[in-house]
Tab-separated table of C-alpha atoms in Angstrom:
chain	number	residue	atom	x	y	z
G	14	ASP	CA	-0.026	-0.005	-0.285
G	15	GLY	CA	1.514	3.304	-1.095
G	16	GLY	CA	1.365	6.288	1.700
G	17	ILE	CA	3.219	8.445	3.860
G	18	THR	CA	4.143	7.541	7.248
G	19	GLN	CA	5.021	9.653	9.906
G	20	SER	CA	7.117	8.991	13.083
G	21	PRO	CA	6.479	9.154	16.257
G	22	LYS	CA	2.753	9.451	16.552
G	23	TYR	CA	3.458	11.655	19.957
G	24	LEU	CA	6.883	13.430	20.766
G	25	PHE	CA	7.926	15.595	24.099
G	26	ARG	CA	10.750	17.994	24.252
G	27	LYS	CA	12.734	19.380	26.592
G	28	GLU	CA	13.719	22.889	26.845
G	29	GLY	CA	16.799	23.708	24.089
G	30	GLN	CA	16.307	20.738	23.052
G	31	ASN	CA	16.325	19.831	18.799
G	32	VAL	CA	14.142	17.147	18.334
G	33	THR	CA	13.649	15.351	15.176
G	34	LEU	CA	10.818	14.189	13.080
G	35	SER	CA	10.443	11.164	10.297
G	36	CYS	CA	8.359	11.273	7.170
G	37	GLU	CA	8.526	8.573	4.659
G	38	GLN	CA	6.674	7.967	1.215
G	39	ASN	CA	6.658	4.944	-1.003
G	40	LEU	CA	4.603	7.287	-3.512
G	41	ASN	CA	7.042	8.244	-5.661
G	42	HIS	CA	6.273	11.545	-5.464
G	43	ASP	CA	9.303	14.058	-6.161
G	44	ALA	CA	7.449	17.027	-4.157
G	45	MET	CA	7.603	16.707	-0.123
G	46	TYR	CA	6.168	19.385	2.121
G	47	TRP	CA	6.340	20.021	6.365
G	48	TYR	CA	3.093	21.687	7.724
G	49	ARG	CA	2.195	22.727	11.585
G	50	GLN	CA	-1.145	23.319	12.211
G	51	ASP	CA	-1.769	25.092	15.500
G	52	PRO	CA	-5.843	24.649	16.748
G	53	GLY	CA	-8.228	27.137	15.216
G	54	GLN	CA	-5.939	27.962	12.053
G	55	GLY	CA	-5.221	26.605	8.978
G	56	LEU	CA	-2.197	24.284	7.943
G	57	ARG	CA	1.053	26.851	7.579
G	58	LEU	CA	4.105	25.660	5.502
G	59	ILE	CA	7.159	25.176	6.660
G	60	TYR	CA	9.344	24.180	4.262
G	61	TYR	CA	9.548	22.325	0.769
G	62	SER	CA	11.239	20.744	-1.357
G	63	GLN	CA	10.501	20.033	-5.194
G	64	ILE	CA	13.615	17.659	-5.622
G	65	VAL	CA	16.269	15.439	-3.938
G	66	ASN	CA	18.981	17.623	-2.318
G	67	ASP	CA	17.169	21.123	-2.815
G	68	PHE	CA	14.653	22.931	-0.417
G	69	GLN	CA	13.175	26.003	-0.148
G	70	LYS	CA	11.808	27.542	3.286
G	71	GLY	CA	7.755	28.254	3.480
G	72	ASP	CA	5.349	30.602	5.456
G	73	ILE	CA	7.039	30.198	8.767
G	74	ALA	CA	10.760	28.365	8.282
G	75	GLU	CA	12.252	30.204	11.414
G	76	GLY	CA	13.067	27.790	13.935
G	77	TYR	CA	12.997	24.324	11.623
G	78	SER	CA	15.683	22.961	9.668
G	79	VAL	CA	15.225	20.077	6.796
G	80	SER	CA	16.922	17.578	4.646
G	81	ARG	CA	16.172	15.786	1.577
G	82	GLU	CA	18.755	13.349	0.906
G	83	LYS	CA	16.611	10.653	-0.263
G	84	LYS	CA	13.604	10.527	-2.838
G	85	GLU	CA	11.516	8.911	0.228
G	86	SER	CA	12.594	10.890	3.032
G	87	PHE	CA	12.316	14.341	4.107
G	88	PRO	CA	12.805	14.758	8.238
G	89	LEU	CA	12.306	17.611	10.019
G	90	THR	CA	14.311	19.606	13.113
G	91	VAL	CA	12.816	21.212	15.381
G	92	THR	CA	15.304	23.336	16.960
G	93	SER	CA	15.915	24.995	20.238
G	94	ALA	CA	15.522	28.319	18.422
G	95	GLN	CA	11.775	27.722	17.703
G	96	LYS	CA	10.162	29.423	21.193
G	97	ASN	CA	6.658	27.637	20.745
G	98	PRO	CA	6.443	24.128	18.849
G	99	THR	CA	3.767	23.091	20.398
G	100	ALA	CA	1.704	21.978	17.519
G	101	PHE	CA	0.336	19.428	15.105
G	102	TYR	CA	3.145	18.687	12.461
G	103	LEU	CA	1.883	16.889	8.733
G	104	CYS	CA	4.151	16.118	6.137
G	105	ALA	CA	2.553	15.699	2.670
G	106	SER	CA	3.939	14.611	-0.997
G	107	SER	CA	2.499	14.784	-4.377
G	108	ILE	CA	3.237	15.143	-8.117
G	109	TRP	CA	5.029	18.711	-8.690
G	110	GLY	CA	3.309	21.543	-10.245
G	111	THR	CA	1.068	24.080	-11.129
G	112	VAL	CA	-1.541	22.080	-13.525
G	113	SER	CA	-1.531	18.597	-12.059
G	114	ASN	CA	-5.063	18.017	-10.577
G	115	GLN	CA	-3.694	15.408	-8.073
G	116	PRO	CA	-3.512	16.523	-4.516
G	117	GLN	CA	-1.210	16.458	-1.692
G	118	HIS	CA	-1.456	12.914	0.256
G	119	PHE	CA	-0.790	13.485	3.826
G	120	GLY	CA	1.057	11.714	6.800
G	121	ASP	CA	-0.702	10.780	10.273
G	122	GLY	CA	0.783	13.832	11.506
G	123	THR	CA	3.254	14.123	14.886
G	124	ARG	CA	2.052	15.660	17.867
G	125	LEU	CA	5.203	17.755	19.681
G	126	SER	CA	4.582	18.907	23.212
G	127	ILE	CA	6.939	20.710	25.635
G	128	LEU	CA	8.071	19.382	28.803
X	13	GLY	CA	-1.027	39.157	0.265
X	14	GLN	CA	-2.593	36.183	0.670
X	15	ASN	CA	-5.933	35.874	1.983
X	16	ILE	CA	-8.290	32.328	2.218
X	17	ASP	CA	-11.604	33.126	4.242
X	18	GLN	CA	-14.382	30.452	5.612
X	19	PRO	CA	-16.459	30.628	8.163
X	20	THR	CA	-15.424	29.306	11.498
X	21	GLU	CA	-18.148	26.673	12.170
X	22	MET	CA	-21.396	25.298	10.490
X	23	THR	CA	-24.030	22.817	12.416
X	24	ALA	CA	-26.286	21.121	10.440
X	25	THR	CA	-29.054	18.072	11.168
X	26	GLU	CA	-28.806	15.009	9.666
X	27	GLY	CA	-30.155	14.298	6.171
X	28	ALA	CA	-29.578	17.785	5.338
X	29	ILE	CA	-27.228	19.474	2.941
X	30	VAL	CA	-25.022	22.376	4.265
X	31	GLN	CA	-22.784	24.420	1.933
X	32	ILE	CA	-19.179	25.683	3.268
X	33	ASN	CA	-18.559	28.586	1.587
X	34	CYS	CA	-14.641	29.768	1.018
X	35	THR	CA	-13.666	33.330	-0.619
X	36	TYR	CA	-9.519	33.936	-1.980
X	37	GLN	CA	-6.873	36.776	-3.018
X	38	THR	CA	-4.020	35.089	-3.916
X	39	SER	CA	-0.948	35.423	-5.704
X	40	GLY	CA	-2.060	33.667	-9.060
X	41	PHE	CA	-4.170	30.784	-8.978
X	42	ASN	CA	-3.743	27.193	-10.127
X	43	GLY	CA	-6.776	25.103	-8.767
X	44	LEU	CA	-8.649	25.089	-5.544
X	45	PHE	CA	-8.606	21.975	-3.655
X	46	TRP	CA	-10.929	20.789	-0.355
X	47	TYR	CA	-9.929	18.859	2.252
X	48	GLN	CA	-12.115	16.464	5.000
X	49	GLN	CA	-9.854	16.581	8.671
X	50	HIS	CA	-11.327	14.891	11.664
X	51	ALA	CA	-9.833	15.674	14.572
X	52	GLY	CA	-5.856	14.430	14.976
X	53	GLU	CA	-6.269	12.852	12.129
X	54	ALA	CA	-4.382	13.234	8.448
X	55	PRO	CA	-6.866	15.663	5.501
X	56	THR	CA	-8.188	13.497	3.171
X	57	PHE	CA	-8.721	14.889	-0.566
X	58	LEU	CA	-11.956	15.551	-1.474
X	59	SER	CA	-12.552	18.048	-4.890
X	60	TYR	CA	-10.657	19.953	-7.100
X	61	ASN	CA	-11.888	22.703	-9.362
X	62	VAL	CA	-9.471	24.438	-11.572
X	63	LEU	CA	-12.226	25.367	-13.934
X	64	ASP	CA	-15.731	27.449	-13.247
X	65	GLY	CA	-18.400	25.217	-12.737
X	66	LEU	CA	-19.589	22.246	-10.428
X	67	GLU	CA	-17.864	19.257	-9.590
X	68	GLU	CA	-19.999	16.153	-8.356
X	69	LYS	CA	-19.154	12.865	-6.686
X	70	GLY	CA	-21.353	11.429	-4.643
X	71	ARG	CA	-22.859	13.310	-2.039
X	72	PHE	CA	-20.126	16.378	-2.168
X	73	SER	CA	-19.579	18.689	-4.878
X	74	SER	CA	-17.662	21.455	-5.342
X	75	PHE	CA	-17.934	24.788	-7.089
X	76	LEU	CA	-15.607	27.331	-8.217
X	77	SER	CA	-15.521	31.119	-10.119
X	78	ARG	CA	-12.552	32.203	-10.728
X	79	SER	CA	-13.490	35.764	-11.223
X	80	LYS	CA	-15.609	36.590	-8.019
X	81	GLY	CA	-12.745	34.356	-6.151
X	82	TYR	CA	-15.315	31.833	-4.913
X	83	SER	CA	-16.004	28.886	-4.275
X	84	TYR	CA	-17.939	26.461	-2.061
X	85	LEU	CA	-18.404	22.623	-0.517
X	86	LEU	CA	-21.922	20.948	-0.822
X	87	LEU	CA	-22.620	18.121	1.655
X	88	LYS	CA	-25.771	16.208	0.841
X	89	GLU	CA	-27.971	13.655	3.157
X	90	LEU	CA	-25.319	14.899	5.716
X	91	GLN	CA	-24.625	11.826	8.200
X	92	MET	CA	-23.012	12.096	11.270
X	93	LYS	CA	-19.690	10.953	10.041
X	94	ASP	CA	-19.535	14.158	8.047
X	95	SER	CA	-18.824	15.995	11.826
X	96	ALA	CA	-15.182	16.870	10.602
X	97	SER	CA	-13.245	20.142	9.864
X	98	TYR	CA	-13.532	21.270	6.060
X	99	LEU	CA	-10.312	22.901	4.582
X	100	CYS	CA	-10.385	25.267	1.464
X	101	ALA	CA	-6.573	25.465	-0.338
X	102	VAL	CA	-5.567	27.100	-3.515
X	103	ARG	CA	-2.536	26.572	-5.629
X	104	ASP	CA	-0.694	29.565	-6.378
X	105	SER	CA	1.474	30.292	-8.930
X	106	TRP	CA	5.006	28.487	-7.970
X	107	GLY	CA	2.110	25.110	-7.097
X	108	LYS	CA	2.430	25.675	-3.531
X	109	LEU	CA	-0.910	25.119	-1.345
X	110	GLN	CA	-2.689	28.332	0.486
X	111	PHE	CA	-5.010	26.791	3.292
X	112	GLY	CA	-8.318	28.250	5.220
X	113	ALA	CA	-8.498	27.810	8.801
X	114	GLY	CA	-11.041	25.503	8.140
X	115	THR	CA	-14.523	24.890	8.877
X	116	GLN	CA	-15.849	22.853	11.811
X	117	VAL	CA	-18.910	21.239	10.419
X	118	VAL	CA	-21.174	19.513	13.153
X	119	VAL	CA	-23.811	16.757	12.270
X	120	THR	CA	-26.916	16.597	15.247
X	121	PRO	CA	-28.892	13.981	14.735
């Protein structure tokens, strides 16, 4: 079954600690994305990648970092510089482009909380 | 700037019809997507519009007017399982999605 796997489902961070959220897809999609969702707000784009070894900042990249060493994987690191990291993090993948009717597919999310 | 507006919450009775409106002002337009999201779960794709008009998919239909920057999602024959948040998202000139805050639909017996 093709899909997107995010892990862990729940994650707790201590003050001053970096944590990494995993995202793996087997849909053979070129593009991958990280979103943050806060209660009562829409999804906000953190980083996205159109192709291996390349990625761009989204609307709220400060305090986050990513890598794209393999097509299937797009891990997100929440650094200690992110002062308000408590949120629901969603990873997505898609065919890249502006004309495709194919949607972004989402993983089940990781809920990050501060200890 | 980017602006996508949806009502915060709507309540309807089981078996009824609900229409969720979405207005947008974005940097370019390359299609509009509707997603359903149950609490604590991943958004799932419902519909896609790029040309003006109505797209029908079973109990769900979506309409687009590009000149008005307006779309709606119509949910017919509401079921309890339709209680969820519905997200409107516009694909901009660069291929990225801009999301609205979502509309929480509450279906009552």
